[in-house]
Amino acid sequence: MKYRIANRRRFITFTAVLILLIAFIAAPAFSRITASEKVSRSYIAVTVKEGDTLWALAKEYGSEGADVRRTVYEICKLNNLQSCCIYEGQTITIAGDL
């Protein structure tokens, strides 16, 4: 069975627009690095003292006005913590720009 394209110019235009549209929609999924991540970060090593909690560290070292929950999440992610439990003597790395 043979197909015949009635209007070649319309077909090529439609195909080109479709490819550009798909590329435009898919581009953000492939670019995972944002402009803020390209800037080099500074890190602080904090040794946990008796009575310290992640929430207290997040309030102390987090940005002014930043959501403490987000800061705690970032600290856990940076240190590969599976829970929010930290122990005296443990060294926690905190990004300086949280």
PDB file of N, CA, C and O in Angstrom, residues 21-71:
ATOM      1  N   LEU A  21       8.333  21.768  18.487  1.00  0.00           N
ATOM      2  CA  LEU A  21       7.462  21.755  19.658  1.00  0.00           C
ATOM      3  C   LEU A  21       7.877  20.665  20.643  1.00  0.00           C
ATOM      4  O   LEU A  21       7.969  20.912  21.848  1.00  0.00           O
ATOM      5  N   ILE A  22       8.160  19.490  20.149  1.00  0.00           N
ATOM      6  CA  ILE A  22       8.609  18.391  21.014  1.00  0.00           C
ATOM      7  C   ILE A  22       9.938  18.736  21.666  1.00  0.00           C
ATOM      8  O   ILE A  22      10.146  18.502  22.856  1.00  0.00           O
ATOM      9  N   ALA A  23      10.866  19.313  20.899  1.00  0.00           N
ATOM     10  CA  ALA A  23      12.164  19.702  21.457  1.00  0.00           C
ATOM     11  C   ALA A  23      12.000  20.774  22.524  1.00  0.00           C
ATOM     12  O   ALA A  23      12.658  20.747  23.563  1.00  0.00           O
ATOM     13  N   PHE A  24      11.110  21.736  22.298  1.00  0.00           N
ATOM     14  CA  PHE A  24      10.870  22.809  23.257  1.00  0.00           C
ATOM     15  C   PHE A  24      10.277  22.273  24.558  1.00  0.00           C
ATOM     16  O   PHE A  24      10.643  22.701  25.645  1.00  0.00           O
ATOM     17  N   ILE A  25       9.371  21.323  24.458  1.00  0.00           N
ATOM     18  CA  ILE A  25       8.741  20.738  25.637  1.00  0.00           C
ATOM     19  C   ILE A  25       9.703  19.828  26.393  1.00  0.00           C
ATOM     20  O   ILE A  25       9.732  19.811  27.621  1.00  0.00           O
ATOM     21  N   ALA A  26      10.527  19.085  25.683  1.00  0.00           N
ATOM     22  CA  ALA A  26      11.421  18.108  26.311  1.00  0.00           C
ATOM     23  C   ALA A  26      12.717  18.726  26.832  1.00  0.00           C
ATOM     24  O   ALA A  26      13.393  18.119  27.663  1.00  0.00           O
ATOM     25  N   ALA A  27      13.092  19.911  26.403  1.00  0.00           N
ATOM     26  CA  ALA A  27      14.376  20.520  26.786  1.00  0.00           C
ATOM     27  C   ALA A  27      14.556  20.661  28.293  1.00  0.00           C
ATOM     28  O   ALA A  27      15.620  20.331  28.812  1.00  0.00           O
ATOM     29  N   PRO A  28      13.584  21.140  29.060  1.00  0.00           N
ATOM     30  CA  PRO A  28      13.789  21.271  30.505  1.00  0.00           C
ATOM     31  C   PRO A  28      14.058  19.936  31.202  1.00  0.00           C
ATOM     32  O   PRO A  28      14.762  19.895  32.199  1.00  0.00           O
ATOM     33  N   ALA A  29      13.523  18.863  30.683  1.00  0.00           N
ATOM     34  CA  ALA A  29      13.750  17.559  31.302  1.00  0.00           C
ATOM     35  C   ALA A  29      15.200  17.113  31.162  1.00  0.00           C
ATOM     36  O   ALA A  29      15.723  16.393  32.019  1.00  0.00           O
ATOM     37  N   PHE A  30      15.870  17.550  30.116  1.00  0.00           N
ATOM     38  CA  PHE A  30      17.244  17.127  29.884  1.00  0.00           C
ATOM     39  C   PHE A  30      18.275  18.072  30.504  1.00  0.00           C
ATOM     40  O   PHE A  30      19.426  17.718  30.648  1.00  0.00           O
ATOM     41  N   SER A  31      17.875  19.275  30.853  1.00  0.00           N
ATOM     42  CA  SER A  31      18.813  20.198  31.484  1.00  0.00           C
ATOM     43  C   SER A  31      18.524  20.238  32.974  1.00  0.00           C
ATOM     44  O   SER A  31      17.671  20.962  33.432  1.00  0.00           O
ATOM     45  N   ARG A  32      19.233  19.437  33.726  1.00  0.00           N
ATOM     46  CA  ARG A  32      18.993  19.317  35.167  1.00  0.00           C
ATOM     47  C   ARG A  32      19.764  20.358  35.966  1.00  0.00           C
ATOM     48  O   ARG A  32      19.465  20.584  37.113  1.00  0.00           O
ATOM     49  N   ILE A  33      20.776  20.969  35.391  1.00  0.00           N
ATOM     50  CA  ILE A  33      21.578  21.945  36.113  1.00  0.00           C
ATOM     51  C   ILE A  33      20.963  23.319  35.903  1.00  0.00           C
ATOM     52  O   ILE A  33      20.820  23.779  34.790  1.00  0.00           O
ATOM     53  N   THR A  34      20.607  23.960  37.007  1.00  0.00           N
ATOM     54  CA  THR A  34      20.042  25.300  36.924  1.00  0.00           C
ATOM     55  C   THR A  34      21.144  26.325  37.120  1.00  0.00           C
ATOM     56  O   THR A  34      22.253  25.998  37.518  1.00  0.00           O
ATOM     57  N   ALA A  35      20.839  27.563  36.869  1.00  0.00           N
ATOM     58  CA  ALA A  35      21.838  28.625  36.995  1.00  0.00           C
ATOM     59  C   ALA A  35      22.353  28.734  38.419  1.00  0.00           C
ATOM     60  O   ALA A  35      23.534  28.987  38.636  1.00  0.00           O
ATOM     61  N   SER A  36      21.500  28.524  39.406  1.00  0.00           N
ATOM     62  CA  SER A  36      21.947  28.641  40.792  1.00  0.00           C
ATOM     63  C   SER A  36      22.887  27.505  41.177  1.00  0.00           C
ATOM     64  O   SER A  36      23.709  27.651  42.070  1.00  0.00           O
ATOM     65  N   GLU A  37      22.761  26.347  40.534  1.00  0.00           N
ATOM     66  CA  GLU A  37      23.639  25.231  40.840  1.00  0.00           C
ATOM     67  C   GLU A  37      25.001  25.375  40.178  1.00  0.00           C
ATOM     68  O   GLU A  37      25.951  24.737  40.583  1.00  0.00           O
ATOM     69  N   LYS A  38      25.112  26.212  39.160  1.00  0.00           N
ATOM     70  CA  LYS A  38      26.384  26.411  38.484  1.00  0.00           C
ATOM     71  C   LYS A  38      27.344  27.222  39.336  1.00  0.00           C
ATOM     72  O   LYS A  38      28.542  27.145  39.175  1.00  0.00           O
ATOM     73  N   VAL A  39      26.791  28.026  40.241  1.00  0.00           N
ATOM     74  CA  VAL A  39      27.616  28.823  41.139  1.00  0.00           C
ATOM     75  C   VAL A  39      28.226  27.887  42.178  1.00  0.00           C
ATOM     76  O   VAL A  39      27.545  27.039  42.727  1.00  0.00           O
ATOM     77  N   SER A  40      29.526  28.045  42.428  1.00  0.00           N
ATOM     78  CA  SER A  40      30.158  27.153  43.392  1.00  0.00           C
ATOM     79  C   SER A  40      29.644  27.468  44.789  1.00  0.00           C
ATOM     80  O   SER A  40      29.439  28.622  45.157  1.00  0.00           O
ATOM     81  N   ARG A  41      29.425  26.423  45.559  1.00  0.00           N
ATOM     82  CA  ARG A  41      28.893  26.557  46.902  1.00  0.00           C
ATOM     83  C   ARG A  41      30.013  26.483  47.918  1.00  0.00           C
ATOM     84  O   ARG A  41      31.022  25.826  47.701  1.00  0.00           O
ATOM     85  N   SER A  42      29.802  27.143  49.043  1.00  0.00           N
ATOM     86  CA  SER A  42      30.720  26.994  50.160  1.00  0.00           C
ATOM     87  C   SER A  42      30.046  26.082  51.181  1.00  0.00           C
ATOM     88  O   SER A  42      28.824  26.086  51.316  1.00  0.00           O
ATOM     89  N   TYR A  43      30.837  25.294  51.873  1.00  0.00           N
ATOM     90  CA  TYR A  43      30.305  24.334  52.827  1.00  0.00           C
ATOM     91  C   TYR A  43      30.907  24.570  54.204  1.00  0.00           C
ATOM     92  O   TYR A  43      32.050  24.997  54.335  1.00  0.00           O
ATOM     93  N   ILE A  44      30.120  24.272  55.235  1.00  0.00           N
ATOM     94  CA  ILE A  44      30.545  24.412  56.618  1.00  0.00           C
ATOM     95  C   ILE A  44      30.454  23.036  57.263  1.00  0.00           C
ATOM     96  O   ILE A  44      29.438  22.348  57.124  1.00  0.00           O
ATOM     97  N   ALA A  45      31.504  22.628  57.958  1.00  0.00           N
ATOM     98  CA  ALA A  45      31.481  21.370  58.707  1.00  0.00           C
ATOM     99  C   ALA A  45      31.145  21.705  60.156  1.00  0.00           C
ATOM    100  O   ALA A  45      31.837  22.486  60.806  1.00  0.00           O
ATOM    101  N   VAL A  46      30.064  21.138  60.656  1.00  0.00           N
ATOM    102  CA  VAL A  46      29.605  21.402  62.015  1.00  0.00           C
ATOM    103  C   VAL A  46      29.645  20.102  62.803  1.00  0.00           C
ATOM    104  O   VAL A  46      29.112  19.087  62.362  1.00  0.00           O
ATOM    105  N   THR A  47      30.289  20.129  63.966  1.00  0.00           N
ATOM    106  CA  THR A  47      30.300  18.973  64.853  1.00  0.00           C
ATOM    107  C   THR A  47      29.114  19.101  65.800  1.00  0.00           C
ATOM    108  O   THR A  47      28.941  20.123  66.463  1.00  0.00           O
ATOM    109  N   VAL A  48      28.299  18.061  65.846  1.00  0.00           N
ATOM    110  CA  VAL A  48      27.075  18.078  66.637  1.00  0.00           C
ATOM    111  C   VAL A  48      27.429  18.031  68.123  1.00  0.00           C
ATOM    112  O   VAL A  48      28.222  17.205  68.565  1.00  0.00           O
ATOM    113  N   LYS A  49      26.821  18.947  68.865  1.00  0.00           N
ATOM    114  CA  LYS A  49      27.003  18.990  70.317  1.00  0.00           C
ATOM    115  C   LYS A  49      25.774  18.409  70.983  1.00  0.00           C
ATOM    116  O   LYS A  49      24.725  18.247  70.345  1.00  0.00           O
ATOM    117  N   GLU A  50      25.888  18.111  72.255  1.00  0.00           N
ATOM    118  CA  GLU A  50      24.763  17.558  73.000  1.00  0.00           C
ATOM    119  C   GLU A  50      23.590  18.533  72.950  1.00  0.00           C
ATOM    120  O   GLU A  50      23.754  19.738  73.168  1.00  0.00           O
ATOM    121  N   GLY A  51      22.426  18.037  72.613  1.00  0.00           N
ATOM    122  CA  GLY A  51      21.219  18.858  72.546  1.00  0.00           C
ATOM    123  C   GLY A  51      20.949  19.460  71.178  1.00  0.00           C
ATOM    124  O   GLY A  51      19.889  20.038  70.968  1.00  0.00           O
ATOM    125  N   ASP A  52      21.889  19.360  70.231  1.00  0.00           N
ATOM    126  CA  ASP A  52      21.667  19.884  68.881  1.00  0.00           C
ATOM    127  C   ASP A  52      20.645  19.032  68.144  1.00  0.00           C
ATOM    128  O   ASP A  52      20.592  17.809  68.302  1.00  0.00           O
ATOM    129  N   THR A  53      19.846  19.682  67.335  1.00  0.00           N
ATOM    130  CA  THR A  53      18.910  18.997  66.443  1.00  0.00           C
ATOM    131  C   THR A  53      19.091  19.560  65.042  1.00  0.00           C
ATOM    132  O   THR A  53      19.664  20.645  64.868  1.00  0.00           O
ATOM    133  N   LEU A  54      18.608  18.837  64.066  1.00  0.00           N
ATOM    134  CA  LEU A  54      18.679  19.345  62.693  1.00  0.00           C
ATOM    135  C   LEU A  54      17.896  20.646  62.552  1.00  0.00           C
ATOM    136  O   LEU A  54      18.299  21.554  61.828  1.00  0.00           O
ATOM    137  N   TRP A  55      16.788  20.743  63.248  1.00  0.00           N
ATOM    138  CA  TRP A  55      15.973  21.955  63.181  1.00  0.00           C
ATOM    139  C   TRP A  55      16.742  23.152  63.726  1.00  0.00           C
ATOM    140  O   TRP A  55      16.710  24.243  63.147  1.00  0.00           O
ATOM    141  N   ALA A  56      17.436  22.943  64.860  1.00  0.00           N
ATOM    142  CA  ALA A  56      18.210  24.040  65.451  1.00  0.00           C
ATOM    143  C   ALA A  56      19.362  24.443  64.533  1.00  0.00           C
ATOM    144  O   ALA A  56      19.634  25.640  64.350  1.00  0.00           O
ATOM    145  N   LEU A  57      20.039  23.453  63.943  1.00  0.00           N
ATOM    146  CA  LEU A  57      21.134  23.751  63.018  1.00  0.00           C
ATOM    147  C   LEU A  57      20.611  24.467  61.772  1.00  0.00           C
ATOM    148  O   LEU A  57      21.249  25.388  61.260  1.00  0.00           O
ATOM    149  N   ALA A  58      19.454  24.046  61.294  1.00  0.00           N
ATOM    150  CA  ALA A  58      18.864  24.685  60.116  1.00  0.00           C
ATOM    151  C   ALA A  58      18.499  26.136  60.407  1.00  0.00           C
ATOM    152  O   ALA A  58      18.710  27.016  59.582  1.00  0.00           O
ATOM    153  N   LYS A  59      17.973  26.393  61.595  1.00  0.00           N
ATOM    154  CA  LYS A  59      17.642  27.780  61.970  1.00  0.00           C
ATOM    155  C   LYS A  59      18.903  28.619  62.112  1.00  0.00           C
ATOM    156  O   LYS A  59      18.941  29.778  61.719  1.00  0.00           O
ATOM    157  N   GLU A  60      19.953  28.008  62.692  1.00  0.00           N
ATOM    158  CA  GLU A  60      21.189  28.747  62.942  1.00  0.00           C
ATOM    159  C   GLU A  60      21.956  29.049  61.662  1.00  0.00           C
ATOM    160  O   GLU A  60      22.457  30.156  61.462  1.00  0.00           O
ATOM    161  N   TYR A  61      22.066  28.069  60.775  1.00  0.00           N
ATOM    162  CA  TYR A  61      22.905  28.212  59.584  1.00  0.00           C
ATOM    163  C   TYR A  61      22.125  28.495  58.304  1.00  0.00           C
ATOM    164  O   TYR A  61      22.715  28.776  57.268  1.00  0.00           O
ATOM    165  N   GLY A  62      20.797  28.416  58.361  1.00  0.00           N
ATOM    166  CA  GLY A  62      19.986  28.650  57.171  1.00  0.00           C
ATOM    167  C   GLY A  62      19.873  30.127  56.848  1.00  0.00           C
ATOM    168  O   GLY A  62      20.202  30.993  57.658  1.00  0.00           O
ATOM    169  N   SER A  63      19.415  30.405  55.655  1.00  0.00           N
ATOM    170  CA  SER A  63      19.228  31.798  55.223  1.00  0.00           C
ATOM    171  C   SER A  63      18.086  32.437  55.997  1.00  0.00           C
ATOM    172  O   SER A  63      17.127  31.770  56.390  1.00  0.00           O
ATOM    173  N   GLU A  64      18.198  33.730  56.189  1.00  0.00           N
ATOM    174  CA  GLU A  64      17.148  34.474  56.878  1.00  0.00           C
ATOM    175  C   GLU A  64      15.865  34.418  56.061  1.00  0.00           C
ATOM    176  O   GLU A  64      15.863  34.680  54.863  1.00  0.00           O
ATOM    177  N   GLY A  65      14.789  34.033  56.705  1.00  0.00           N
ATOM    178  CA  GLY A  65      13.493  33.973  56.038  1.00  0.00           C
ATOM    179  C   GLY A  65      13.266  32.695  55.246  1.00  0.00           C
ATOM    180  O   GLY A  65      12.204  32.511  54.674  1.00  0.00           O
ATOM    181  N   ALA A  66      14.267  31.808  55.197  1.00  0.00           N
ATOM    182  CA  ALA A  66      14.114  30.556  54.451  1.00  0.00           C
ATOM    183  C   ALA A  66      13.236  29.588  55.238  1.00  0.00           C
ATOM    184  O   ALA A  66      13.193  29.625  56.471  1.00  0.00           O
ATOM    185  N   ASP A  67      12.541  28.732  54.540  1.00  0.00           N
ATOM    186  CA  ASP A  67      11.709  27.716  55.173  1.00  0.00           C
ATOM    187  C   ASP A  67      12.613  26.693  55.853  1.00  0.00           C
ATOM    188  O   ASP A  67      13.472  26.084  55.207  1.00  0.00           O
ATOM    189  N   VAL A  68      12.451  26.507  57.161  1.00  0.00           N
ATOM    190  CA  VAL A  68      13.317  25.614  57.931  1.00  0.00           C
ATOM    191  C   VAL A  68      13.180  24.177  57.437  1.00  0.00           C
ATOM    192  O   VAL A  68      14.163  23.440  57.381  1.00  0.00           O
ATOM    193  N   ARG A  69      11.978  23.787  57.029  1.00  0.00           N
ATOM    194  CA  ARG A  69      11.768  22.421  56.531  1.00  0.00           C
ATOM    195  C   ARG A  69      12.616  22.152  55.292  1.00  0.00           C
ATOM    196  O   ARG A  69      13.196  21.083  55.147  1.00  0.00           O
ATOM    197  N   ARG A  70      12.677  23.135  54.420  1.00  0.00           N
ATOM    198  CA  ARG A  70      13.485  22.998  53.194  1.00  0.00           C
ATOM    199  C   ARG A  70      14.969  22.893  53.551  1.00  0.00           C
ATOM    200  O   ARG A  70      15.702  22.115  52.967  1.00  0.00           O
ATOM    201  N   THR A  71      15.407  23.703  54.523  1.00  0.00           N
ATOM    202  CA  THR A  71      16.807  23.677  54.951  1.00  0.00           C
ATOM    203  C   THR A  71      17.152  22.328  55.572  1.00  0.00           C
ATOM    204  O   THR A  71      18.206  21.764  55.290  1.00  0.00           O
TER     205      THR A  71
END
